[in-house]
Coordinates of C-alpha atoms in Angstrom, one line a residue:
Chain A
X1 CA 0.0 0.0 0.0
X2 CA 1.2 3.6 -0.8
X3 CA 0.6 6.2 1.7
X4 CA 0.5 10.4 1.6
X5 CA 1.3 12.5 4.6
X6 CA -1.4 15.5 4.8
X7 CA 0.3 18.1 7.4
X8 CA -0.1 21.9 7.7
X9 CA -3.5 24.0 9.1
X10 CA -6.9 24.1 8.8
X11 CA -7.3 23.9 4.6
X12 CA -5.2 21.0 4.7
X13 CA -7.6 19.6 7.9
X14 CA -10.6 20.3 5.9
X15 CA -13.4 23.0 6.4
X16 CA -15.6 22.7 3.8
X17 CA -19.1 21.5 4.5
X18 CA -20.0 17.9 4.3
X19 CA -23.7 18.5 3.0
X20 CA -22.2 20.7 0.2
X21 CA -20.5 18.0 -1.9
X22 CA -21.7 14.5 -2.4
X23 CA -19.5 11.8 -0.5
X24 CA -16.5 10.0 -1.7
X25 CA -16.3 6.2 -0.6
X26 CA -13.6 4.0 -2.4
X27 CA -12.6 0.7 -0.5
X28 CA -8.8 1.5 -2.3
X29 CA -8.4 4.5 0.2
X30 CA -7.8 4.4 3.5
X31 CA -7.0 6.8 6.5
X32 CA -5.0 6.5 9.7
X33 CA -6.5 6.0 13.1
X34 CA -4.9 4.9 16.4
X35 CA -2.2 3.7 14.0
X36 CA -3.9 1.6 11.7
X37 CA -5.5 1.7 8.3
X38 CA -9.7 2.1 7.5
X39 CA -11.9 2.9 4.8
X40 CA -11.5 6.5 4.5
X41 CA -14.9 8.5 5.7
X42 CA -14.7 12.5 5.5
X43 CA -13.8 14.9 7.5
X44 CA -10.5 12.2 7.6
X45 CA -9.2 14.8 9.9
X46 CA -10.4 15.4 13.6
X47 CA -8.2 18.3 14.2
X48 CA -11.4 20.2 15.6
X49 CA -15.1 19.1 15.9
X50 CA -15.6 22.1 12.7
X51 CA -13.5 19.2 10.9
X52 CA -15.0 18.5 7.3
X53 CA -14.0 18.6 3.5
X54 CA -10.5 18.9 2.5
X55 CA -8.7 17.8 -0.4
X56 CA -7.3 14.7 -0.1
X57 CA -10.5 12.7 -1.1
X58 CA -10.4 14.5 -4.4
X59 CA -6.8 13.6 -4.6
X60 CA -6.7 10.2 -3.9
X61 CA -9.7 9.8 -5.6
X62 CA -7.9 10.6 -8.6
X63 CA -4.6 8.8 -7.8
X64 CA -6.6 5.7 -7.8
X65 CA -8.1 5.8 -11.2
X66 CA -4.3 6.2 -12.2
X67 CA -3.4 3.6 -10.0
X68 CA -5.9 0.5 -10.4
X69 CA -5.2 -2.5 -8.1
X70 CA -3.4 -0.2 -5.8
X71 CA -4.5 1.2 -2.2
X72 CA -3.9 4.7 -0.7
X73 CA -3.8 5.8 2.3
X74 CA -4.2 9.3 4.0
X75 CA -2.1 10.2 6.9
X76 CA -4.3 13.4 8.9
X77 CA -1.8 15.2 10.9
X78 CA -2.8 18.7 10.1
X79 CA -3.8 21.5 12.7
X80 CA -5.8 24.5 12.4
X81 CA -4.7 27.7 13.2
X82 CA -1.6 26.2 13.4
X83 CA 1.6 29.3 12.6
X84 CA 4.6 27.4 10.8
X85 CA 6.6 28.3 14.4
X86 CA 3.9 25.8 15.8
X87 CA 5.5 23.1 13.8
X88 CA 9.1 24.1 15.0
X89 CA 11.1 20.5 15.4
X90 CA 11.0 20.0 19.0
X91 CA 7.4 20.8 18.9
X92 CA 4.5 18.9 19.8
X93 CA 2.7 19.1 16.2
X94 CA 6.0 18.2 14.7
X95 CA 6.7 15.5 16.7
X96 CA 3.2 14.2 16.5
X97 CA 3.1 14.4 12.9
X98 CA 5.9 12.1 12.8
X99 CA 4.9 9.1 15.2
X100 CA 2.1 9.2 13.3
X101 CA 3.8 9.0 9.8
X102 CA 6.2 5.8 11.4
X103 CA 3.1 3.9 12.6
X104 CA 1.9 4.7 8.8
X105 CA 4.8 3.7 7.3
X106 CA 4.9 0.4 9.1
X107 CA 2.7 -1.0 6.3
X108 CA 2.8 1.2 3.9
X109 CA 5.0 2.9 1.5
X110 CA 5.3 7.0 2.0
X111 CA 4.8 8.3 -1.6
X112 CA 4.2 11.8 -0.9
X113 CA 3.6 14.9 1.7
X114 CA 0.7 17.7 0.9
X115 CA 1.4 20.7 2.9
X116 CA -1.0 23.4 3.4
X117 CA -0.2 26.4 5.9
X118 CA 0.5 30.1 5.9
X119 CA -3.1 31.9 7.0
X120 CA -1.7 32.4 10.1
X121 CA 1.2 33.8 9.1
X122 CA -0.1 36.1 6.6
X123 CA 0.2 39.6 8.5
X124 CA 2.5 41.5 10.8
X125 CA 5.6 41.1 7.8
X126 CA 6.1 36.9 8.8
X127 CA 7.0 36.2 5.5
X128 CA 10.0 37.5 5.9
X129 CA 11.5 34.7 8.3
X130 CA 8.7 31.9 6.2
X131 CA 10.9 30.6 3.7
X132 CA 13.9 29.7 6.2
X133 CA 11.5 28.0 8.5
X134 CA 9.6 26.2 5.9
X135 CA 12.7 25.0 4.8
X136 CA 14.3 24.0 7.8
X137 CA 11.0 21.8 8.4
X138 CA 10.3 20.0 4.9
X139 CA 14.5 19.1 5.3
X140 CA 13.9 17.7 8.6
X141 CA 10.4 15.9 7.3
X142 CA 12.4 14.4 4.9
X143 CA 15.3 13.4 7.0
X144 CA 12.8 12.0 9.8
X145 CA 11.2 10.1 7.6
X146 CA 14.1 8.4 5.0
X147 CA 12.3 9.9 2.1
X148 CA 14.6 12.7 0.7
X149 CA 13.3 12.6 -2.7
X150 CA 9.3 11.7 -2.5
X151 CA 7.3 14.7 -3.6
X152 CA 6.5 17.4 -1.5
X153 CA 3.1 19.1 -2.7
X154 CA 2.1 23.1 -1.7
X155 CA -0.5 24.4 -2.3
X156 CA -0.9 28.7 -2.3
X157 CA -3.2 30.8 -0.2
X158 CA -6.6 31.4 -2.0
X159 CA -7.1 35.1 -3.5
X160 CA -10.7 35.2 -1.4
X161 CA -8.1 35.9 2.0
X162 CA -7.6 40.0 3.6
X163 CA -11.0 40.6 2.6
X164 CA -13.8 39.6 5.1
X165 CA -14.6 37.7 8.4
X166 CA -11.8 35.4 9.7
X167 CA -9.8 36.4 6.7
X168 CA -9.5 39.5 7.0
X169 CA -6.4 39.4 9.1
X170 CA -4.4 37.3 6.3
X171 CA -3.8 40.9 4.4
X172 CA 0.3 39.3 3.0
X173 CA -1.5 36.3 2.2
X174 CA 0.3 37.1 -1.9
X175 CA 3.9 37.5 0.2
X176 CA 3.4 34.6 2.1
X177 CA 2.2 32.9 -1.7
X178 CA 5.7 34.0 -2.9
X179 CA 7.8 32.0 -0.9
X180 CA 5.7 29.1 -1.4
X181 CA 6.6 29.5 -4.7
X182 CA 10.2 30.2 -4.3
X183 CA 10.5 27.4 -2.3
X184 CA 8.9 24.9 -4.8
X185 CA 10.9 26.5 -7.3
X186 CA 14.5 26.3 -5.3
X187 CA 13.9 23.0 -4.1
X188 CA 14.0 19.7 -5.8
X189 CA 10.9 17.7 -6.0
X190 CA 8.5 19.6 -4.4
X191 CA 5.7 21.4 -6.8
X192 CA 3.6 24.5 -6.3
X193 CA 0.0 24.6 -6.8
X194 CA -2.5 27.7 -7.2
X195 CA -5.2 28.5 -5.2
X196 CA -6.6 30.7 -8.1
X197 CA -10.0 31.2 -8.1
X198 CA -10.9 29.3 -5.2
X199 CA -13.3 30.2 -3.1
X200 CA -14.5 30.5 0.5
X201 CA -17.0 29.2 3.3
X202 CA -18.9 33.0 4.6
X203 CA -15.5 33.0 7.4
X204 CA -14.0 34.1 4.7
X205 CA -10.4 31.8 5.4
X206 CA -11.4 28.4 5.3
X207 CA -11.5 26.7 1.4
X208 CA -15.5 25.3 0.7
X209 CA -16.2 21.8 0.1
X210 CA -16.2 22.3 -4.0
X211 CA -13.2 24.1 -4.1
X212 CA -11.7 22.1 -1.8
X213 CA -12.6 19.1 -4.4
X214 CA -11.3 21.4 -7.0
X215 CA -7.6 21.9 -5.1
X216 CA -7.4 18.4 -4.5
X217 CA -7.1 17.9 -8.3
X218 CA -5.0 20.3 -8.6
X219 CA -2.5 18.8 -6.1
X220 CA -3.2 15.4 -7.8
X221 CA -1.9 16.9 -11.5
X222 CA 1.0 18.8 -9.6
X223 CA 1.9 15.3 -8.5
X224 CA 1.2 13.4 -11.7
X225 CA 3.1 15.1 -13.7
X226 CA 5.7 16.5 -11.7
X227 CA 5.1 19.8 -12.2
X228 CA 4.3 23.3 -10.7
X229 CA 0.9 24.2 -11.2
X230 CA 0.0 27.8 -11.7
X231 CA -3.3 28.1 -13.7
X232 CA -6.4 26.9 -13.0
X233 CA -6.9 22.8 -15.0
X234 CA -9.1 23.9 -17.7
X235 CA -11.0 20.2 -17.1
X236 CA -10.5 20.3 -13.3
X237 CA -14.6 20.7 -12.8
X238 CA -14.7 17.4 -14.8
X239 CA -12.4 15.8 -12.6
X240 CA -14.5 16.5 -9.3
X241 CA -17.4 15.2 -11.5
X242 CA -15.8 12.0 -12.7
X243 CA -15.0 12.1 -7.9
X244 CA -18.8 12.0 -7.2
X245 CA -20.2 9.9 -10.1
X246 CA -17.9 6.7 -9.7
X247 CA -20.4 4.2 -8.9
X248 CA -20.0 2.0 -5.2
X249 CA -18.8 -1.3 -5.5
X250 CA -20.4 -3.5 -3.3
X251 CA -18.4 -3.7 -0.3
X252 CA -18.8 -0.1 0.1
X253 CA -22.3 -0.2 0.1
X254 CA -22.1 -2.8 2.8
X255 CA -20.1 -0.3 4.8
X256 CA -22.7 2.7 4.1
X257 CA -25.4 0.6 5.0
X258 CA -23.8 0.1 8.2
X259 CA -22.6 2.9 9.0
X260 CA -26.4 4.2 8.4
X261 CA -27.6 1.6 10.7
X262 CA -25.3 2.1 13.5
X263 CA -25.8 5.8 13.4
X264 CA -29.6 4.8 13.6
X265 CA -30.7 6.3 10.3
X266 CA -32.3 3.1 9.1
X267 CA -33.7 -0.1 10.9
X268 CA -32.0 -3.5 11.0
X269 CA -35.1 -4.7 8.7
X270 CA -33.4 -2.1 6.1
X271 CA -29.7 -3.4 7.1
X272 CA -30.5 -6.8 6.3
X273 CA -32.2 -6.2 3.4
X274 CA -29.5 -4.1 1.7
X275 CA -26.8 -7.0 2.4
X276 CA -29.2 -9.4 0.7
Chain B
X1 CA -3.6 19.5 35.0
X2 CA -4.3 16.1 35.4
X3 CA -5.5 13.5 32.6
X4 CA -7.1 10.6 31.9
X5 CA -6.4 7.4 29.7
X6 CA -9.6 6.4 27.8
X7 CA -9.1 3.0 26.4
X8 CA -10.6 0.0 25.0
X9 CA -13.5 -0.6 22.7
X10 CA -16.6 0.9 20.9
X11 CA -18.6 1.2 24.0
X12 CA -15.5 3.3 25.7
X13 CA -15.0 5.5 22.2
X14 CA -18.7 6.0 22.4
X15 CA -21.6 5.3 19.8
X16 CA -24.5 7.2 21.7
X17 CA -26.1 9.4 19.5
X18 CA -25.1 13.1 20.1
X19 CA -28.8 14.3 19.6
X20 CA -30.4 12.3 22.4
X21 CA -28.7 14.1 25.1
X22 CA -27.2 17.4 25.7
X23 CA -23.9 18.9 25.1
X24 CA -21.6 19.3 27.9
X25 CA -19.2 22.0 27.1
X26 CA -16.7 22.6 30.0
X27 CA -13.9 24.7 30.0
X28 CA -12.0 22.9 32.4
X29 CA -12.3 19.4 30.5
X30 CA -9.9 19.2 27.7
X31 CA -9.2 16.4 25.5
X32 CA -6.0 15.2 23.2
X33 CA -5.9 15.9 19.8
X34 CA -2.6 16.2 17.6
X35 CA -0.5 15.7 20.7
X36 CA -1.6 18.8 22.2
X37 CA -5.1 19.8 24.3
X38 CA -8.2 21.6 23.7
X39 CA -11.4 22.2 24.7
X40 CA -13.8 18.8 24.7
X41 CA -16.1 18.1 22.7
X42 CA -18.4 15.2 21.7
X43 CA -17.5 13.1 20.2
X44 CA -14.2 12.5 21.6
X45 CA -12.5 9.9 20.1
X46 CA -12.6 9.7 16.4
X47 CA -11.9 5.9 16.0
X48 CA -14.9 5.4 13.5
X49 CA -17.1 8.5 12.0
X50 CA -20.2 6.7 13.7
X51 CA -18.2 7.6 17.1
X52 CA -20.5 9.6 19.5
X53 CA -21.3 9.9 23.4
X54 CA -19.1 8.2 25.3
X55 CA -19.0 7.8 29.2
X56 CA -16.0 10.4 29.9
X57 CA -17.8 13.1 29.1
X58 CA -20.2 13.0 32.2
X59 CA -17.2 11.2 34.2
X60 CA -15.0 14.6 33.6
X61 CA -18.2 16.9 34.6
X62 CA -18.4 15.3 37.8
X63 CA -14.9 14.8 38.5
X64 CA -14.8 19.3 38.0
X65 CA -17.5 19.5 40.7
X66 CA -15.2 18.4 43.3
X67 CA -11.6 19.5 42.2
X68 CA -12.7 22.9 41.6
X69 CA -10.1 25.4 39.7
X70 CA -8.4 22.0 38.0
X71 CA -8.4 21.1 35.1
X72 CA -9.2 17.7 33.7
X73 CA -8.0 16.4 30.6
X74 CA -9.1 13.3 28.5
X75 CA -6.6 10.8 26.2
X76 CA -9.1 8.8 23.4
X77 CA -7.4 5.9 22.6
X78 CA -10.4 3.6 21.9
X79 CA -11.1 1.3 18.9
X80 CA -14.2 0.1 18.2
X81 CA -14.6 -3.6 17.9
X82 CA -11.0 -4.4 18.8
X83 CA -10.5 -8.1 20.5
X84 CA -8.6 -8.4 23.8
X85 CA -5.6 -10.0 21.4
X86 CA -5.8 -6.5 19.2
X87 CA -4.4 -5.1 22.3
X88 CA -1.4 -7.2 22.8
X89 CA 1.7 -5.4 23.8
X90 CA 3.8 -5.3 20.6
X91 CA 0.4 -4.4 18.5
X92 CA -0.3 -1.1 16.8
X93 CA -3.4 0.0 19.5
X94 CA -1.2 -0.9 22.2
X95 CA 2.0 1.1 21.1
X96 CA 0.2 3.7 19.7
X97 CA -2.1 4.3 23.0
X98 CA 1.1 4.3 25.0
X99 CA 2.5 6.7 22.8
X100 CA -1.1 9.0 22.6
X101 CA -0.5 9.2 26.9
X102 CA 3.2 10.2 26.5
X103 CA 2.2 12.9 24.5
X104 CA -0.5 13.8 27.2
X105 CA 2.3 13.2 30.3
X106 CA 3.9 15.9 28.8
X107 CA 2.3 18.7 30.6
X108 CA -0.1 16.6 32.9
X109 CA -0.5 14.1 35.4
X110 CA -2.7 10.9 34.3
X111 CA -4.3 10.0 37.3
X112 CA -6.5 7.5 36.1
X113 CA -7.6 4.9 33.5
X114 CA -10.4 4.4 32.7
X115 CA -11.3 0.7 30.4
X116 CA -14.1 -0.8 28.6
X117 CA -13.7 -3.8 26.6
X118 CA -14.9 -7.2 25.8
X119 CA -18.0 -7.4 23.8
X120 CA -15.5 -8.9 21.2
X121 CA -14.5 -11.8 23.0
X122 CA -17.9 -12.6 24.5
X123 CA -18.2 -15.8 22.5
X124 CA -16.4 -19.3 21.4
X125 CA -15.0 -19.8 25.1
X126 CA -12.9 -16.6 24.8
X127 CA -13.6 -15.7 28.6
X128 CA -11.1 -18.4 29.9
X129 CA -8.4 -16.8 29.1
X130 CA -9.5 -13.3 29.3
X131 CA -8.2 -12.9 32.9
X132 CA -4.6 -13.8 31.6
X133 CA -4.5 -11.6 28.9
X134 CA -6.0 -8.3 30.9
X135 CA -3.8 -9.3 33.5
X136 CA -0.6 -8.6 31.2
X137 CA -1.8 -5.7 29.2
X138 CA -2.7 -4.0 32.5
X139 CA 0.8 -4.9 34.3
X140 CA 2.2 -3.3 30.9
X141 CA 0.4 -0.4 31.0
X142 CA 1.2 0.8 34.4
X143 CA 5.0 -0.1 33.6
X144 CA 5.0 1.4 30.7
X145 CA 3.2 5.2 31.4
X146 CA 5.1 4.7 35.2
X147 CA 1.9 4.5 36.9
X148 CA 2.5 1.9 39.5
X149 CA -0.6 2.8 41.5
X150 CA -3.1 5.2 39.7
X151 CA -6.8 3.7 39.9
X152 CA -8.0 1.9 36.6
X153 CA -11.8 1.5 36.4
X154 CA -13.1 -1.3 34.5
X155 CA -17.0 -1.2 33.5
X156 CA -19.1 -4.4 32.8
X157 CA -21.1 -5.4 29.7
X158 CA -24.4 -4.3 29.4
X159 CA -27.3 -7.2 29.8
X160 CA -28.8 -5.8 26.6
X161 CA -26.2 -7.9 25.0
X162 CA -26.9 -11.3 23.1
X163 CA -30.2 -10.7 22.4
X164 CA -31.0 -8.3 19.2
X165 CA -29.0 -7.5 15.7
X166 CA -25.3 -7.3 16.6
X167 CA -25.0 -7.7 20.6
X168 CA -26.9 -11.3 19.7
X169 CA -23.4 -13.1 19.2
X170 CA -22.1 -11.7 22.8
X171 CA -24.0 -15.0 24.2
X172 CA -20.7 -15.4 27.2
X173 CA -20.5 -12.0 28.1
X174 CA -21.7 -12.5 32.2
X175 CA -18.8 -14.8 31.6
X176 CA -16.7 -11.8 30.9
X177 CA -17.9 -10.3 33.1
X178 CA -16.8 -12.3 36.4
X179 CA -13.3 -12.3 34.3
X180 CA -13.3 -8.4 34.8
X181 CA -14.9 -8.8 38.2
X182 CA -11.7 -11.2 39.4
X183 CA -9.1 -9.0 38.0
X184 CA -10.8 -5.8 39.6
X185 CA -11.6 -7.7 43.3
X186 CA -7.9 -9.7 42.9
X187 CA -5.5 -6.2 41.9
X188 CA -4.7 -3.1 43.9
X189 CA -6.1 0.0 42.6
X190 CA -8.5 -1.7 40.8
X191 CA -12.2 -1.0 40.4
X192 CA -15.1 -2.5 38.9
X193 CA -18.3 -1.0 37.6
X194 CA -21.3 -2.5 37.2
X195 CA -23.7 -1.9 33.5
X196 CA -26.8 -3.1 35.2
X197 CA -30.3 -1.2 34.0
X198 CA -27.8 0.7 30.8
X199 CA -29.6 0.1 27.6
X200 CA -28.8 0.0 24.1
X201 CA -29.0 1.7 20.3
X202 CA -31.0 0.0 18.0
X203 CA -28.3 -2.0 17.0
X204 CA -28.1 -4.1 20.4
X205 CA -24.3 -3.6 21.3
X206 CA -24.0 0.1 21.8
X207 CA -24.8 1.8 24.9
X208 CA -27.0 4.4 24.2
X209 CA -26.6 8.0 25.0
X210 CA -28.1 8.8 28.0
X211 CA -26.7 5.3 29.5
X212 CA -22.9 6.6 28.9
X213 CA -23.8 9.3 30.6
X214 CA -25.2 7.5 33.9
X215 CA -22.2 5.6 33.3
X216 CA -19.9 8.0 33.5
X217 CA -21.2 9.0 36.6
X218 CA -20.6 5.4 37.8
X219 CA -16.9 5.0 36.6
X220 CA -16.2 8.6 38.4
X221 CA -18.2 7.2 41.9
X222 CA -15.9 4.0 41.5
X223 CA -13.3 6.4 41.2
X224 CA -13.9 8.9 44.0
X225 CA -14.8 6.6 46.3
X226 CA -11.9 4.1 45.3
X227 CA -14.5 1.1 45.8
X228 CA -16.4 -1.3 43.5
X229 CA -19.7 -0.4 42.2
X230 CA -22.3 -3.2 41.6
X231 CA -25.4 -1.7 41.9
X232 CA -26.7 1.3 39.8
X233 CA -26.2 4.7 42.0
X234 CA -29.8 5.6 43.8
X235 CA -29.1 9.6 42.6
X236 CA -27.3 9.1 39.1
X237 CA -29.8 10.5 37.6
X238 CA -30.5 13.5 39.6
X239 CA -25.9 13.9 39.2
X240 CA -26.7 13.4 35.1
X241 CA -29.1 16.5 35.3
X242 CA -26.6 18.5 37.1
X243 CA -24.2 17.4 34.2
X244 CA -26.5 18.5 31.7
X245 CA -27.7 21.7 33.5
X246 CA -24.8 23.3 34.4
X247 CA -24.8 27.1 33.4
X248 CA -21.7 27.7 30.8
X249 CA -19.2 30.8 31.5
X250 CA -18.8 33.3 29.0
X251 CA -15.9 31.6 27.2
X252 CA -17.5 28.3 27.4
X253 CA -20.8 30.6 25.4
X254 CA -17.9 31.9 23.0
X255 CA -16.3 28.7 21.9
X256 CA -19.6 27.7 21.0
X257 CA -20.7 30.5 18.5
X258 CA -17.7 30.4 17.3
X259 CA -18.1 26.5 16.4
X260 CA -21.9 27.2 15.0
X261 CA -20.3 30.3 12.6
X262 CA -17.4 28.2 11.3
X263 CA -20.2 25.2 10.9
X264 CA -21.9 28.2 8.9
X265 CA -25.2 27.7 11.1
X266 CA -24.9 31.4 12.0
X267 CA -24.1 34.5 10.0
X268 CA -21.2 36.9 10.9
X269 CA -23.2 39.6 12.4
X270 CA -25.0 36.8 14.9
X271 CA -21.4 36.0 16.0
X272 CA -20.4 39.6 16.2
X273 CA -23.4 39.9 18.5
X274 CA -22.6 37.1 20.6
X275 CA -19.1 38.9 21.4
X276 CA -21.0 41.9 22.0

C-alpha cells in the first residue's frame, strides 16, 4: 500500500461542509486512526469538531483511477490555526506528525507529503523569516522520515483571504504565496499549486467543500506530472465530477449501510435487506 | 492538569447518539488531539465516524465539581470492535495508546484509566483466558506510562447484549464479566463498575446515549470513592441533570458561536453579537 502524509493548518484539515458535496467512498483508500489503516470516511481529519471537507478525497480519488489494483492511504496530521513556528522540530505538532507517519509507514509505502499552511502567518511582515522555517521543516520531514526525494506538494493561499470575516487578518497572504513558490521553485521535487480562483466558506479563510474538491485535483496533477501548477486545469470541474459519479462497489455499500444503521438512520429490517 | 487514559472498545470511544442528550461544554475538561489539548467536545474519540457519546464526558463533569479550579484532561485511545488479542503489547493500538498518553504526560498528570472492553471476546469460550490476557496488558500499562498505583476502572457489559441485531453473538459475556470482576476484586487500585439497567442503540451492542452518561457517573463514583460499584447509583440520575444543567461561563458561550459560525449555522453579524 502507498501512503501520503497531509500536514499543515486548517485547509489541509478540511473546512468545507460535508452537506455541500456529495461523499466519496472507495474501498482502495484508506485513513489513519490509532495507527492503523480504514476505509477513508470524510472529515479524515479530527483536528477540531468544525472538521469536514478537504482535499485529499479529491486527490486520492484521482490517484486511484491512475493507480488500479493499488490502495492509498491518507495520513491526517494537520492542525488548524496552526503558525509554521507551531511546527518548529522540538514541537508537539512536529513530533506528532511524525509518530504518526512511522506507525503509517509500518505498512505502507510513504509516496508523498501535501502541505497546506501560511493563514496564520499572513500579517505583521512573517514572511520574511517563512521561507527559512519552511525549509528548515520539509528538510527535517524528509530526514525523519528516509524519504529525501518523494514529492513534496504546496499548495498557495486562496485570492478570497484579507477581505472579510476570519480572513480578513491574512492581508500578505500574496507575500506569504511568494515564498511558497520560491520554495517549490529552489527545491527539488517539491511542486507549487495555485489556489486561483478558489473560493471560500462566509468565514471568509477556510476553502468550501467544491473548491476544496477542485484543489485536491490540482494537487493530484501537480503530483502526476511532476510539475508546478499555476493556472487553473481547464478540465478540473470534470475531474471533481468524474469524484462524485464513480459508482459504489459493493463492499462499500455494505459499509454505508452500516454505517447508516449504526448511526440509527435506518432499521436492522433495512440493514439486512440491503446485504441481501 | 491532570489526565485521563480512555481505552478500549466501541462502548468506551462511544456510539450514543449526540442528539439524544445534551452537550456538555466545559472549559475545564480538555481532550487530546494532535499531541496537544483543547477544549472537549463530543465526540471524543474519532476511531470510527459513527463515534459519539461516550462515558467520559459526564465522568470529567463530575470529577470538575469536586476538584474545583483544576483542570481535567481526556486521552481517546479507543477502537471500536478491537479483540482483547488487538491489544497485545507489541500491537499497533497498544503502542500507539502508550504513545497518545506520553504525549499527554507531557504537561499533565494521568491520574487515572479508565477501560471498557470485551463485547469482542464474548463468544467461542474466549472468557477463559481473558483474565490472563488483561492481567498482562494491564501490568504493561502501568509499567509502561510509570503509573504503578493510579486507579484503573473497568466497566461491565451491558445485559442488553446477546439478544437483538449485533450484541446477539455476545451470548458469554456475564462470563466476561466475572473475568473483569476477578481482576478488579484480585489487583490493587483496581475498580469495577457494574452496567446493570444501561440500555442500548438499535443496534443491540452500543450503549445508548443517555446510558454513557449514567455511566460516566458510575466510573467517576468507583473512582472517587476508590471502591467497587455493583449496583446502579440511587441519585445518578439526579448527578446526570446536574451534568447537563450546568450554566456555561462566557468563554464556554464563545467557543460555541464560534463552532456554530465556522459550521456556517450562523451568519457573521449573529457571531459579532454574541461577542458583544
Amino acid at each position: 500500500m502507498k501512503s501520503l502524509l497531509l500536514i499543515g493548518q486548517s485547509n489541509m484539515a478540511g473546512r468545507g461542509f460535508t452537506h455541500e458535496v456529495p461523499p466519496i467512498y472507495n474501498e482502495k483508500i484508506m485513513m489513519l486512526r490509532n495507527g492503523r489503516w480504514q476505509m477513508m470516511t470524510e472529515p479524515i481529519h479530527f483536528d477540531r469538531p468544525v472538521a469536514g471537507v478537504g482535499l485529499a478525497a479529491s486527490f486520492a480519488e484521482a490517484w486511484c483511477k491512475d493507480n488500479e489494483g493499488e490502495k492509498i492511504g491518507l495520513i491526517p496530521c494537520a492542525e488548524g490555526g496552526s503558525a509554521i513556528d507551531e511546527w518548529s522540530l522540538d514541537g508537539t505538532l512536529f513530533r506528532h506528525a511524525m509518530n504518526e507517519a512511522k506507525f503509517a509507514m509500518e505498512d505502507s509505502e510513504l509516496v508523498g507529503i501535501l502541505w497546506h499552511q501560511g493563514e496564520s502567518d499572513s500579517q505583521d511582515g512573517k514572511y520574511k523569516e517563512y521561507y527559512e522555517k519552511i525549509l528548515r521543516i520539509f528538510n527535517e520531514i524528509r530526514r525523519e522520515l528516509s524519504v529525501p526525494n518523494i514529492p513534496f506538494i504546496i499548495g498557495g493561499l486562496g485570492d478570497y483571504l484579507g477581505k472579510v470575516a476570519f480572513g480578513a487578518g491574512c492581508v500578505e497572504y500574496q507575500l506569504i504565496n511568494e515564498e511558497l513558490q520560491k520554495y517549490a521553485q529552489g527545491n527539488e521535487n517539491c511542486y507549487y499549486v495555485t489556489a486561483k480562483g478558489l473560493t471560500s466558506n462566509p468565514d471568509g479563510i477556510h476553502i468550501n467543500a467544491m473548491s476544496q474538491r477542485i484543489f485536491g485535483i490540482r494537487y493530484y496533477e501537480a503530483y502526476r506530472k511532476k510539475e508546478h501548477i499555476y493556472e487553473p486545469l481547464t478540465n478540473e470541474k470534470e475531474l471533481v465530477d468524474k469524484c462524485h459519479n464513480r459508482m459504489n462497489t459493493s463492499s462499500e455499500k455494505t459499509y454505508i449501510a452500516l454505517e447508516r444503521f449504526t448511526l440509527g438512520k435506518i432499521s436492522y429490517e433495512e440493514l439486512m435487506k440491503a446485504f441481501s
